[in-house]
Short mmCIF file of C-alpha atoms in Angstrom, two decimals:
data_model
loop_
_atom_site.label_atom_id
_atom_site.label_comp_id
_atom_site.label_asym_id
_atom_site.label_seq_id
_atom_site.Cartn_x
_atom_site.Cartn_y
_atom_site.Cartn_z
CA UNK U 1 -91.94 153.92 -80.55
CA UNK U 2 -90.67 153.52 -77.03
CA UNK U 3 -88.66 150.37 -76.34
CA UNK U 4 -90.54 147.71 -74.48
CA UNK U 5 -89.31 147.12 -70.91
CA UNK U 6 -89.19 143.58 -69.66
CA UNK U 7 -90.06 143.22 -65.94
CA UNK U 8 -88.90 140.13 -64.10
CA UNK U 9 -90.57 139.37 -60.74
CA UNK U 10 -89.43 136.43 -58.65
CA UNK U 11 -91.91 134.06 -57.04
CA UNK U 12 -90.51 135.10 -53.66
CA UNK U 13 -91.30 138.73 -54.40
CA UNK U 14 -94.82 137.83 -55.50
CA UNK U 15 -95.43 135.85 -52.31
CA UNK U 16 -94.07 138.75 -50.26
CA UNK U 17 -96.34 141.22 -52.04
CA UNK U 18 -99.32 138.92 -51.60
CA UNK U 19 -98.63 138.63 -47.88
CA UNK U 20 -98.54 142.41 -47.50
CA UNK U 21 -101.72 142.85 -49.54
CA UNK U 22 -103.50 140.17 -47.53
CA UNK U 23 -102.94 142.11 -44.29
CA UNK U 24 -105.72 144.66 -43.78
CA UNK U 25 -104.39 148.17 -44.39
CA UNK U 26 -106.33 149.60 -41.44
CA UNK U 27 -104.99 147.00 -39.03
CA UNK U 28 -101.70 148.84 -38.42
CA UNK U 29 -103.55 151.85 -37.02
CA UNK U 30 -105.35 149.72 -34.44
CA UNK U 31 -102.38 149.72 -32.05
CA UNK U 32 -101.62 153.07 -30.45
CA UNK U 33 -98.08 153.27 -29.04
CA UNK U 34 -97.70 154.72 -25.55
CA UNK U 35 -96.91 158.42 -25.28
CA UNK U 36 -93.20 158.02 -24.61
CA UNK U 37 -90.22 159.70 -26.27
CA UNK U 38 -87.86 157.28 -28.01
CA UNK U 39 -84.34 158.03 -29.20
CA UNK U 40 -82.61 155.76 -31.74
CA UNK U 41 -78.85 156.22 -31.68
CA UNK U 42 -77.09 156.73 -35.03
CA UNK U 43 -73.60 155.73 -34.07
CA UNK U 44 -70.82 157.51 -35.94
CA UNK U 45 -68.40 156.26 -33.27
CA UNK U 46 -69.32 152.66 -34.06
CA UNK U 47 -68.98 153.19 -37.82
CA UNK U 48 -65.58 154.82 -37.31
CA UNK U 49 -64.31 151.92 -35.21
CA UNK U 50 -65.77 149.19 -37.43
CA UNK U 51 -64.32 150.82 -40.56
CA UNK U 52 -60.94 151.34 -38.89
CA UNK U 53 -60.55 147.61 -38.24
CA UNK U 54 -62.31 146.45 -41.43
CA UNK U 55 -65.17 144.69 -39.66
CA UNK U 56 -67.40 145.05 -42.73
CA UNK U 57 -70.54 146.16 -40.84
CA UNK U 58 -72.41 149.37 -41.59
CA UNK U 59 -74.44 150.24 -38.47
CA UNK U 60 -76.32 153.05 -40.23
CA UNK U 61 -78.34 150.60 -42.35
CA UNK U 62 -79.98 148.90 -39.37
CA UNK U 63 -80.28 152.08 -37.30
CA UNK U 64 -82.11 153.85 -40.11
CA UNK U 65 -84.37 150.81 -40.64
CA UNK U 66 -85.40 150.80 -36.96
CA UNK U 67 -86.09 154.54 -37.01
CA UNK U 68 -88.16 154.36 -40.19
CA UNK U 69 -90.16 151.38 -38.95
CA UNK U 70 -91.04 152.97 -35.59
CA UNK U 71 -91.98 156.30 -37.15
CA UNK U 72 -94.21 154.49 -39.62
CA UNK U 73 -95.98 152.70 -36.76
CA UNK U 74 -96.80 155.90 -34.91
CA UNK U 75 -94.03 156.12 -32.31
CA UNK U 76 -92.56 159.44 -31.17
CA UNK U 77 -89.03 158.77 -32.39
CA UNK U 78 -85.99 160.98 -32.73
CA UNK U 79 -82.71 159.82 -34.21
CA UNK U 80 -79.80 161.17 -32.17
CA UNK U 81 -76.04 161.11 -32.80
CA UNK U 82 -74.03 159.12 -30.31
CA UNK U 83 -72.25 162.34 -29.35
CA UNK U 84 -75.49 163.12 -27.48
CA UNK U 85 -74.74 160.24 -25.11
CA UNK U 86 -71.82 162.21 -23.69
CA UNK U 87 -74.32 164.67 -22.19
CA UNK U 88 -76.45 163.16 -19.43
CA UNK U 89 -78.98 166.00 -19.58
CA UNK U 90 -79.60 165.27 -23.26
CA UNK U 91 -80.29 161.63 -22.43
CA UNK U 92 -82.79 162.66 -19.77
CA UNK U 93 -85.04 164.18 -22.45
CA UNK U 94 -86.02 160.66 -23.63
CA UNK U 95 -87.88 157.81 -21.99
CA UNK U 96 -86.12 155.07 -23.96
CA UNK U 97 -82.85 154.91 -25.86
CA UNK U 98 -82.63 152.23 -28.59
CA UNK U 99 -79.19 150.87 -29.44
CA UNK U 100 -78.99 149.02 -32.75
CA UNK U 101 -75.49 147.84 -33.67
CA UNK U 102 -74.02 150.49 -31.38
CA UNK U 103 -70.74 148.65 -31.19
CA UNK U 104 -68.68 151.42 -29.62
CA UNK U 105 -69.15 154.19 -27.06
CA UNK U 106 -66.83 156.64 -25.42
CA UNK U 107 -66.13 155.80 -21.76
CA UNK U 108 -68.16 158.86 -20.71
CA UNK U 109 -71.15 157.77 -22.80
CA UNK U 110 -71.02 154.24 -21.36
CA UNK U 111 -71.06 155.54 -17.80
CA UNK U 112 -73.81 158.04 -18.64
CA UNK U 113 -76.02 155.29 -20.02
CA UNK U 114 -75.80 153.31 -16.78
CA UNK U 115 -76.59 156.42 -14.74
CA UNK U 116 -79.49 157.24 -17.07
CA UNK U 117 -81.06 153.80 -16.62
CA UNK U 118 -80.48 153.87 -12.86
CA UNK U 119 -82.38 157.15 -12.64
CA UNK U 120 -85.41 155.67 -14.40
CA UNK U 121 -84.62 155.67 -18.11
CA UNK U 122 -85.00 152.70 -20.43
CA UNK U 123 -82.55 151.13 -22.85
CA UNK U 124 -83.35 148.55 -25.55
CA UNK U 125 -80.37 146.87 -27.16
CA UNK U 126 -80.97 145.21 -30.52
CA UNK U 127 -77.82 143.07 -30.89
CA UNK U 128 -74.16 144.18 -30.77
CA UNK U 129 -74.06 145.96 -27.45
CA UNK U 130 -71.31 148.56 -26.85
CA UNK U 131 -68.11 146.66 -26.20
CA UNK U 132 -65.30 149.01 -27.15
CA UNK U 133 -64.09 152.46 -26.16
CA UNK U 134 -62.68 153.67 -29.49
CA UNK U 135 -59.03 154.73 -29.43
CA UNK U 136 -58.79 154.12 -25.67
CA UNK U 137 -55.60 152.12 -26.17
CA UNK U 138 -55.09 152.62 -29.89
CA UNK U 139 -55.30 148.90 -30.72
CA UNK U 140 -58.20 146.65 -31.61
CA UNK U 141 -57.70 144.48 -28.54
CA UNK U 142 -56.85 147.33 -26.17
CA UNK U 143 -60.03 149.24 -27.01
CA UNK U 144 -62.24 146.40 -25.75
CA UNK U 145 -63.85 146.80 -22.36
CA UNK U 146 -62.66 143.36 -21.27
CA UNK U 147 -59.10 144.62 -21.76
CA UNK U 148 -59.83 147.91 -20.03
CA UNK U 149 -61.57 146.33 -17.04
CA UNK U 150 -59.79 143.01 -17.01
CA UNK U 151 -62.31 140.24 -17.58
CA UNK U 152 -64.56 138.85 -20.31
CA UNK U 153 -67.58 139.48 -18.10
CA UNK U 154 -67.04 143.15 -18.99
CA UNK U 155 -67.28 142.55 -22.75
CA UNK U 156 -70.26 144.91 -22.80
CA UNK U 157 -68.54 147.44 -20.61
CA UNK U 158 -70.53 149.35 -17.96
CA UNK U 159 -73.86 148.55 -19.64
CA UNK U 160 -73.44 144.87 -18.80
CA UNK U 161 -74.44 145.92 -15.29
CA UNK U 162 -77.73 147.45 -16.48
CA UNK U 163 -78.54 144.32 -18.53
CA UNK U 164 -77.51 142.17 -15.53
CA UNK U 165 -76.23 139.63 -18.02
CA UNK U 166 -72.75 138.14 -18.36
CA UNK U 167 -71.24 137.82 -21.81
CA UNK U 168 -69.94 134.42 -22.93
CA UNK U 169 -69.08 134.64 -26.62
CA UNK U 170 -70.08 135.58 -30.15
CA UNK U 171 -71.33 132.61 -32.16
CA UNK U 172 -72.09 132.05 -35.79
CA UNK U 173 -72.92 131.71 -38.49
CA UNK U 174 -75.39 128.91 -37.83
CA UNK U 175 -79.09 128.12 -37.94
CA UNK U 176 -81.34 128.83 -34.97
CA UNK U 177 -84.89 129.71 -34.02
CA UNK U 178 -86.40 131.57 -31.09
CA UNK U 179 -89.16 130.51 -28.74
CA UNK U 180 -91.08 132.73 -26.30
CA UNK U 181 -91.00 132.27 -22.53
CA UNK U 182 -94.62 131.93 -21.39
CA UNK U 183 -96.13 134.48 -19.04
CA UNK U 184 -93.52 137.21 -19.49
CA UNK U 185 -94.51 140.85 -19.85
CA UNK U 186 -92.87 141.51 -23.20
CA UNK U 187 -94.40 138.36 -24.71
CA UNK U 188 -97.93 139.33 -23.70
CA UNK U 189 -97.31 142.86 -24.93
CA UNK U 190 -96.06 141.63 -28.31
CA UNK U 191 -99.08 139.32 -28.66
CA UNK U 192 -101.42 142.23 -27.93
CA UNK U 193 -99.75 144.36 -30.59
CA UNK U 194 -100.10 141.65 -33.23
CA UNK U 195 -103.74 141.03 -32.30
CA UNK U 196 -104.51 144.77 -32.48
CA UNK U 197 -103.12 144.77 -36.02
CA UNK U 198 -105.28 141.89 -37.11
CA UNK U 199 -102.62 139.17 -36.97
CA UNK U 200 -102.60 135.87 -35.15
CA UNK U 201 -100.27 135.68 -32.16
CA UNK U 202 -100.37 131.90 -31.83
CA UNK U 203 -96.87 131.48 -33.26
CA UNK U 204 -94.24 133.90 -31.93
CA UNK U 205 -91.24 131.90 -33.14
CA UNK U 206 -88.74 133.33 -35.60
CA UNK U 207 -86.26 131.37 -37.72
CA UNK U 208 -82.81 132.41 -38.87
CA UNK U 209 -80.22 130.59 -40.93
CA UNK U 210 -76.56 131.06 -41.68
CA UNK U 211 -77.19 131.60 -45.35
CA UNK U 212 -76.81 129.44 -48.40
CA UNK U 213 -75.15 129.50 -51.79
CA UNK U 214 -77.87 131.92 -52.89
CA UNK U 215 -77.75 134.08 -49.73
CA UNK U 216 -74.27 133.61 -48.24
CA UNK U 217 -74.29 136.71 -46.02
CA UNK U 218 -77.35 136.52 -43.82
CA UNK U 219 -75.13 136.82 -40.73
CA UNK U 220 -77.15 134.67 -38.33
CA UNK U 221 -74.75 135.49 -35.51
CA UNK U 222 -75.73 135.77 -31.85
CA UNK U 223 -74.21 137.09 -28.66
CA UNK U 224 -74.27 134.19 -26.22
CA UNK U 225 -74.99 135.42 -22.70
CA UNK U 226 -76.59 134.34 -19.45
CA UNK U 227 -78.42 135.91 -16.55
CA UNK U 228 -76.24 136.58 -13.54
CA UNK U 229 -76.52 134.13 -10.64
CA UNK U 230 -79.91 133.89 -8.99
CA UNK U 231 -80.72 137.52 -9.67
CA UNK U 232 -84.49 138.05 -9.71
CA UNK U 233 -84.13 141.47 -11.35
CA UNK U 234 -83.52 139.92 -14.76
CA UNK U 235 -85.79 137.54 -16.68
CA UNK U 236 -85.58 135.82 -20.03
CA UNK U 237 -88.52 136.42 -22.38
CA UNK U 238 -87.18 134.61 -25.44
CA UNK U 239 -85.10 131.44 -25.70
CA UNK U 240 -82.73 130.67 -28.52
CA UNK U 241 -82.65 127.13 -29.89
CA UNK U 242 -79.59 126.15 -32.01
CA UNK U 243 -80.61 124.10 -35.04
CA UNK U 244 -76.97 123.68 -36.15
CA UNK U 245 -73.71 124.33 -34.36
CA UNK U 246 -71.62 127.43 -35.13
CA UNK U 247 -69.00 127.01 -37.82
CA UNK U 248 -66.02 128.04 -35.66
CA UNK U 249 -63.89 125.41 -34.03
CA UNK U 250 -63.20 125.36 -30.30
CA UNK U 251 -65.39 124.70 -27.30
CA UNK U 252 -66.03 128.37 -26.59
CA UNK U 253 -68.03 128.65 -29.80
CA UNK U 254 -70.27 125.63 -29.29
CA UNK U 255 -73.63 126.57 -27.84
CA UNK U 256 -74.19 123.02 -26.63
CA UNK U 257 -71.41 123.62 -24.09
CA UNK U 258 -73.61 126.15 -22.33
CA UNK U 259 -76.84 124.27 -21.50
CA UNK U 260 -79.65 126.49 -20.32
CA UNK U 261 -77.88 129.75 -21.20
CA UNK U 262 -79.32 130.41 -24.65
CA UNK U 263 -80.97 133.72 -23.92
CA UNK U 264 -82.39 135.05 -27.15
CA UNK U 265 -83.63 138.10 -25.23
CA UNK U 266 -84.02 139.23 -21.63
CA UNK U 267 -85.30 142.17 -19.62
CA UNK U 268 -84.06 143.57 -16.34
CA UNK U 269 -84.95 146.12 -13.70
CA UNK U 270 -81.90 148.17 -12.79
CA UNK U 271 -82.44 150.50 -9.82
CA UNK U 272 -85.25 152.82 -11.03
CA UNK U 273 -84.94 151.96 -14.73
CA UNK U 274 -85.31 149.11 -17.15
CA UNK U 275 -83.09 147.45 -19.73
CA UNK U 276 -83.85 145.01 -22.56
CA UNK U 277 -81.30 142.95 -24.45
CA UNK U 278 -81.79 141.09 -27.77
CA UNK U 279 -78.91 138.73 -28.52
CA UNK U 280 -79.47 138.21 -32.24
CA UNK U 281 -79.95 140.22 -35.42
CA UNK U 282 -83.69 140.62 -35.93
CA UNK U 283 -83.86 144.04 -37.55
CA UNK U 284 -83.29 142.55 -41.00
CA UNK U 285 -86.74 140.97 -40.69
CA UNK U 286 -88.58 144.30 -40.32
CA UNK U 287 -91.00 144.86 -43.23
CA UNK U 288 -89.16 147.96 -44.41
CA UNK U 289 -85.87 146.04 -44.54
CA UNK U 290 -86.89 142.42 -45.29
CA UNK U 291 -83.31 141.40 -45.89
CA UNK U 292 -83.06 138.43 -48.31
CA UNK U 293 -86.80 137.86 -47.80
CA UNK U 294 -86.42 137.03 -44.08
CA UNK U 295 -89.21 139.40 -43.06
CA UNK U 296 -91.80 138.17 -45.54
CA UNK U 297 -91.06 134.55 -44.66
CA UNK U 298 -94.19 133.35 -42.80
CA UNK U 299 -94.10 131.80 -39.35
CA UNK U 300 -94.43 128.02 -39.35
CA UNK U 301 -97.99 127.65 -38.11
CA UNK U 302 -99.86 130.96 -38.20
CA UNK U 303 -98.42 132.24 -41.48
CA UNK U 304 -97.82 135.76 -40.10
CA UNK U 305 -94.79 137.44 -41.73
CA UNK U 306 -91.76 137.16 -39.47
CA UNK U 307 -91.13 140.87 -39.92
CA UNK U 308 -94.41 141.68 -38.19
CA UNK U 309 -93.57 139.26 -35.37
CA UNK U 310 -90.17 140.81 -34.71
CA UNK U 311 -91.63 144.30 -34.98
CA UNK U 312 -94.15 143.43 -32.27
CA UNK U 313 -91.41 142.00 -30.05
CA UNK U 314 -89.33 145.16 -30.49
CA UNK U 315 -92.23 147.54 -29.89
CA UNK U 316 -93.32 145.65 -26.79
CA UNK U 317 -89.77 145.83 -25.43
CA UNK U 318 -89.66 149.59 -25.99
CA UNK U 319 -93.04 150.07 -24.33
CA UNK U 320 -91.96 148.01 -21.30
CA UNK U 321 -88.62 149.81 -20.95
CA UNK U 322 -90.27 153.22 -21.28
CA UNK U 323 -92.92 152.74 -18.62
CA UNK U 324 -91.16 151.85 -15.35
CA UNK U 325 -93.41 151.11 -12.39
CA UNK U 326 -91.20 152.77 -9.82
CA UNK U 327 -90.14 149.41 -8.38
CA UNK U 328 -86.44 149.36 -7.63
CA UNK U 329 -84.28 146.44 -8.64
CA UNK U 330 -81.63 146.54 -5.93
CA UNK U 331 -78.01 146.28 -7.06
CA UNK U 332 -75.62 144.45 -4.74
CA UNK U 333 -71.86 144.73 -5.24
CA UNK U 334 -70.36 142.31 -2.75
CA UNK U 335 -66.82 141.38 -3.70
CA UNK U 336 -64.98 139.40 -1.01
CA UNK U 337 -61.72 137.57 -0.46
CA UNK U 338 -60.36 134.92 1.89
CA UNK U 339 -57.28 132.73 2.12
CA UNK U 340 -56.45 129.18 3.18
CA UNK U 341 -52.92 129.05 4.57
CA UNK U 342 -50.27 126.39 5.24
CA UNK U 343 -47.69 127.57 7.76
CA UNK U 344 -44.36 125.75 7.93
CA UNK U 345 -41.04 126.55 9.54
CA UNK U 346 -39.78 128.49 6.52
CA UNK U 347 -42.82 130.51 5.59
CA UNK U 348 -46.51 131.03 4.94
CA UNK U 349 -48.10 129.55 1.81
CA UNK U 350 -51.64 130.47 0.80
CA UNK U 351 -54.38 130.05 -1.74
CA UNK U 352 -56.26 133.34 -1.90
CA UNK U 353 -59.81 133.34 -3.29
CA UNK U 354 -62.10 136.04 -4.59
CA UNK U 355 -65.87 135.69 -4.37
CA UNK U 356 -68.90 137.72 -5.44
CA UNK U 357 -72.09 137.34 -3.41
CA UNK U 358 -73.73 140.23 -5.29
CA UNK U 359 -75.78 140.30 -8.47
CA UNK U 360 -73.50 142.35 -10.75
CA UNK U 361 -69.84 141.97 -11.68
CA UNK U 362 -67.24 143.83 -9.65
CA UNK U 363 -63.64 144.73 -10.36
CA UNK U 364 -60.97 145.58 -7.86
CA UNK U 365 -57.48 145.27 -6.41
CA UNK U 366 -56.46 142.22 -4.42
CA UNK U 367 -53.94 142.39 -1.55
CA UNK U 368 -52.08 139.70 0.40
CA UNK U 369 -50.09 140.98 3.39
CA UNK U 370 -48.00 139.48 6.18
CA UNK U 371 -47.11 141.33 9.41
CA UNK U 372 -44.35 140.03 11.71
CA UNK U 373 -44.66 139.71 15.52
CA UNK U 374 -43.64 143.36 15.98
CA UNK U 375 -46.49 144.51 13.73
CA UNK U 376 -44.19 145.46 10.84
CA UNK U 377 -45.43 144.65 7.33
CA UNK U 378 -42.87 142.24 5.90
CA UNK U 379 -44.67 141.18 2.72
CA UNK U 380 -47.33 142.53 0.35
CA UNK U 381 -48.51 141.10 -2.98
CA UNK U 382 -50.89 143.13 -5.15
CA UNK U 383 -52.98 142.04 -8.13
CA UNK U 384 -54.87 144.59 -10.20
CA UNK U 385 -58.00 144.36 -12.38
CA UNK U 386 -59.40 141.36 -10.53
CA UNK U 387 -62.95 140.99 -11.84
CA UNK U 388 -65.43 138.62 -10.23
CA UNK U 389 -68.74 137.79 -11.85
CA UNK U 390 -71.72 136.97 -9.59
CA UNK U 391 -71.57 133.53 -8.05
CA UNK U 392 -67.97 132.98 -9.13
CA UNK U 393 -64.81 132.18 -7.17
CA UNK U 394 -61.23 132.55 -8.41
CA UNK U 395 -57.99 131.29 -6.83
CA UNK U 396 -54.56 132.93 -6.66
CA UNK U 397 -51.41 131.47 -5.09
CA UNK U 398 -49.50 133.57 -2.54
CA UNK U 399 -46.46 132.97 -0.36
CA UNK U 400 -44.08 134.57 2.14
CA UNK U 401 -40.84 132.55 2.52
CA UNK U 402 -37.80 133.10 4.71
CA UNK U 403 -35.02 130.77 5.81
CA UNK U 404 -36.82 130.47 9.16
CA UNK U 405 -39.89 132.22 10.58
CA UNK U 406 -39.11 134.01 13.83
CA UNK U 407 -40.91 133.17 17.05
CA UNK U 408 -44.12 135.02 17.82
CA UNK U 409 -47.49 135.68 16.24
CA UNK U 410 -47.79 136.70 12.59
CA UNK U 411 -50.90 138.32 11.12
CA UNK U 412 -51.96 137.34 7.59
CA UNK U 413 -54.31 139.85 5.99
CA UNK U 414 -56.20 139.64 2.68
CA UNK U 415 -58.16 142.54 1.22
CA UNK U 416 -60.33 143.16 -1.83
CA UNK U 417 -60.88 146.82 -2.74
CA UNK U 418 -63.55 147.45 -5.33
CA UNK U 419 -62.23 150.00 -7.82
CA UNK U 420 -64.95 149.87 -10.50
CA UNK U 421 -67.34 151.27 -9.85
CA UNK U 422 -65.53 153.24 -7.15
CA UNK U 423 -67.63 153.34 -4.01
CA UNK U 424 -65.21 152.79 -1.14
CA UNK U 425 -65.75 149.10 -0.45
CA UNK U 426 -62.85 147.42 1.40
CA UNK U 427 -63.40 143.79 2.43
CA UNK U 428 -60.77 142.36 4.80
CA UNK U 429 -60.10 138.97 6.42
CA UNK U 430 -57.28 138.11 8.83
CA UNK U 431 -55.53 135.14 10.41
CA UNK U 432 -53.07 134.95 13.34
CA UNK U 433 -50.47 132.15 13.18
CA UNK U 434 -47.18 130.97 14.65
CA UNK U 435 -44.31 129.12 12.98
CA UNK U 436 -45.27 125.57 11.91
CA UNK U 437 -48.90 126.19 12.84
CA UNK U 438 -50.18 123.58 10.37
CA UNK U 439 -52.23 123.40 7.21
CA UNK U 440 -55.67 124.44 5.94
CA UNK U 441 -55.88 127.48 8.20
CA UNK U 442 -58.61 129.81 6.96
CA UNK U 443 -58.77 133.56 7.44
CA UNK U 444 -61.80 135.04 9.22
CA UNK U 445 -63.87 138.14 8.52
CA UNK U 446 -62.20 141.23 9.99
CA UNK U 447 -65.02 143.59 10.97
CA UNK U 448 -62.66 146.20 12.39
CA UNK U 449 -60.89 146.71 9.06
CA UNK U 450 -63.75 146.14 6.62
CA UNK U 451 -65.46 149.36 5.59
CA UNK U 452 -67.84 150.63 2.95
CA UNK U 453 -71.37 149.58 2.03
CA UNK U 454 -71.91 146.78 -0.46
CA UNK U 455 -75.52 147.47 -1.51
CA UNK U 456 -76.51 150.18 -3.99
CA UNK U 457 -80.22 150.72 -3.44
CA UNK U 458 -81.73 154.24 -3.55
CA UNK U 459 -84.50 153.11 -1.19
CA UNK U 460 -81.91 152.77 1.56
CA UNK U 461 -80.60 155.86 3.36
CA UNK U 462 -77.88 155.19 5.91
CA UNK U 463 -77.70 157.09 9.21
CA UNK U 464 -74.78 156.84 11.58
CA UNK U 465 -73.39 158.35 14.77
CA UNK U 466 -70.09 158.11 16.55
CA UNK U 467 -71.29 154.92 18.30
CA UNK U 468 -74.47 152.85 18.74
CA UNK U 469 -76.02 155.52 20.94
CA UNK U 470 -75.35 158.27 18.43
CA UNK U 471 -76.65 156.09 15.60
CA UNK U 472 -79.93 155.47 17.49
CA UNK U 473 -80.38 159.23 17.96
CA UNK U 474 -79.63 159.91 14.28
CA UNK U 475 -82.26 157.38 13.19
CA UNK U 476 -84.78 158.82 15.66
CA UNK U 477 -84.13 162.35 14.36
CA UNK U 478 -84.59 161.18 10.75
CA UNK U 479 -87.90 159.59 11.72
CA UNK U 480 -89.35 162.84 13.06
CA UNK U 481 -87.56 163.36 16.35
CA UNK U 482 -88.11 162.01 19.86
CA UNK U 483 -90.52 162.06 21.33
CA UNK U 484 -92.80 163.05 18.50
CA UNK U 485 -95.52 165.57 19.36
CA UNK U 486 -98.09 163.67 21.40
CA UNK U 487 -96.10 160.49 20.96
CA UNK U 488 -93.76 158.26 22.90
CA UNK U 489 -90.16 157.18 22.99
CA UNK U 490 -88.89 153.71 23.82
CA UNK U 491 -85.65 153.58 25.80
CA UNK U 492 -83.51 150.44 25.85
CA UNK U 493 -80.12 149.49 27.23
CA UNK U 494 -77.39 149.74 24.62
CA UNK U 495 -75.25 147.20 26.38
CA UNK U 496 -77.43 144.17 25.66
CA UNK U 497 -78.77 143.24 22.24
CA UNK U 498 -81.80 141.41 23.62
CA UNK U 499 -83.22 144.59 25.21
CA UNK U 500 -83.24 146.43 21.88
CA UNK U 501 -84.77 143.43 20.08
CA UNK U 502 -87.68 143.33 22.52
CA UNK U 503 -88.04 147.11 22.40
CA UNK U 504 -88.36 147.07 18.58
CA UNK U 505 -91.76 145.39 18.72
CA UNK U 506 -93.04 147.80 21.33
CA UNK U 507 -91.75 150.77 19.33
CA UNK U 508 -93.56 149.58 16.22
CA UNK U 509 -96.80 149.19 18.16
CA UNK U 510 -96.72 152.79 19.46
CA UNK U 511 -95.00 154.32 16.41
CA UNK U 512 -92.02 155.54 18.42
CA UNK U 513 -88.25 155.55 17.94
CA UNK U 514 -85.91 153.34 19.97
CA UNK U 515 -83.26 155.34 21.83
CA UNK U 516 -80.34 153.47 23.40
CA UNK U 517 -78.80 154.49 26.70
CA UNK U 518 -75.97 153.33 28.90
CA UNK U 519 -76.85 151.49 32.09
CA UNK U 520 -76.02 154.43 34.33
#
């Protein structure tokens, strides 16, 4: 006689099984994913780094769960090693790259990902965005992008530019829930997916908790972030509502100190591509993972399993990222500097400021220079790795002191040179002063010394000549020549701006270029 086996089934398991049985089996086939190629990164680099510093996270578990889920729902999915990210041509084979707990990337891979998105690719980040370059400095702190690039805004490294989000802090564990932002593309897409599968989409909220005595390791952490400045290229599609405060002490860990910044998830257009960012662990809810019963837990009002809700959110994000419209989200890198000077008999004292009027973070080198009345540089102070997030301003104290300033005119010059990404932007302001000139003297924009474009927009092609006349001819040539066959040419004086302004309207009316000429 065979021994009798006793089977113990918890009530939670029964409820979970009942919920799955209640869903119509044919409903899942009702949604047909778009014909796009999706790559899910299996990050050996992240596992190496996390194991090296005993972080206790196994990225493979979540990465495999995402892959299995998407394949089971009909998506064209390939799992790729993160070594593939080092080859830009390999990336170009896919429409969307999904990053799930990809905590680390090589510097080359990080730069490739930004290029890939800028060219028209899509990236969907499901919590724990790349923030370290493993073994870059050989220490846990030194490997972080904020150490490499010099500011916490770079916590996510180069990809923070594609997300167009600024990192604030990690927070948790604590209890929170998410709420959708009405009228956003990924919300409506997620609702359509649920409806196609026979589920109600009236309740798109998801609830997470920090665990309990029974489930102490649910890891309800989030990455607290915010959209940069007034950038219209990035939109929030899911808010995060803290139900309890994080357990850490210190103001930087308290979400209430950042009102209006609780972005559970956002989506952004970056040049020709698209990027989506989820700031919390949701993968554990997927039906094929259902960690500690989180996925089978029903939503509060509609009773739909939370795993199905998160799956719809994730699939909608992938579909959106993988089908760009061709619209270009212009990127503006506009780092500037100025100084306010007090000039006394013994020297020049200054507060030097950095500003960013763009919509992505910039990093550069800051200079403060003083030239004496003969034009000789008598003082230079240099600060490296000066990072400025959009809309921010930072102050640095500078000074040039002697026993007595000589007679004559001194030139004070401040410069900000953007070094990451390197694109030749030099912004300069100057001020001319004499000994004991007074206080609160502000530098002014120095057009003669400023050089380099500040906008990165592939729709814009710049034409230039040796002077205004040569530039006008270069633009006319680029537009088809002058005059065009059977067409006209509008000639205006290059010595007066008003003539060219008036001529522009006439040129548009007759579809002709404006060519500038000297008076003679």
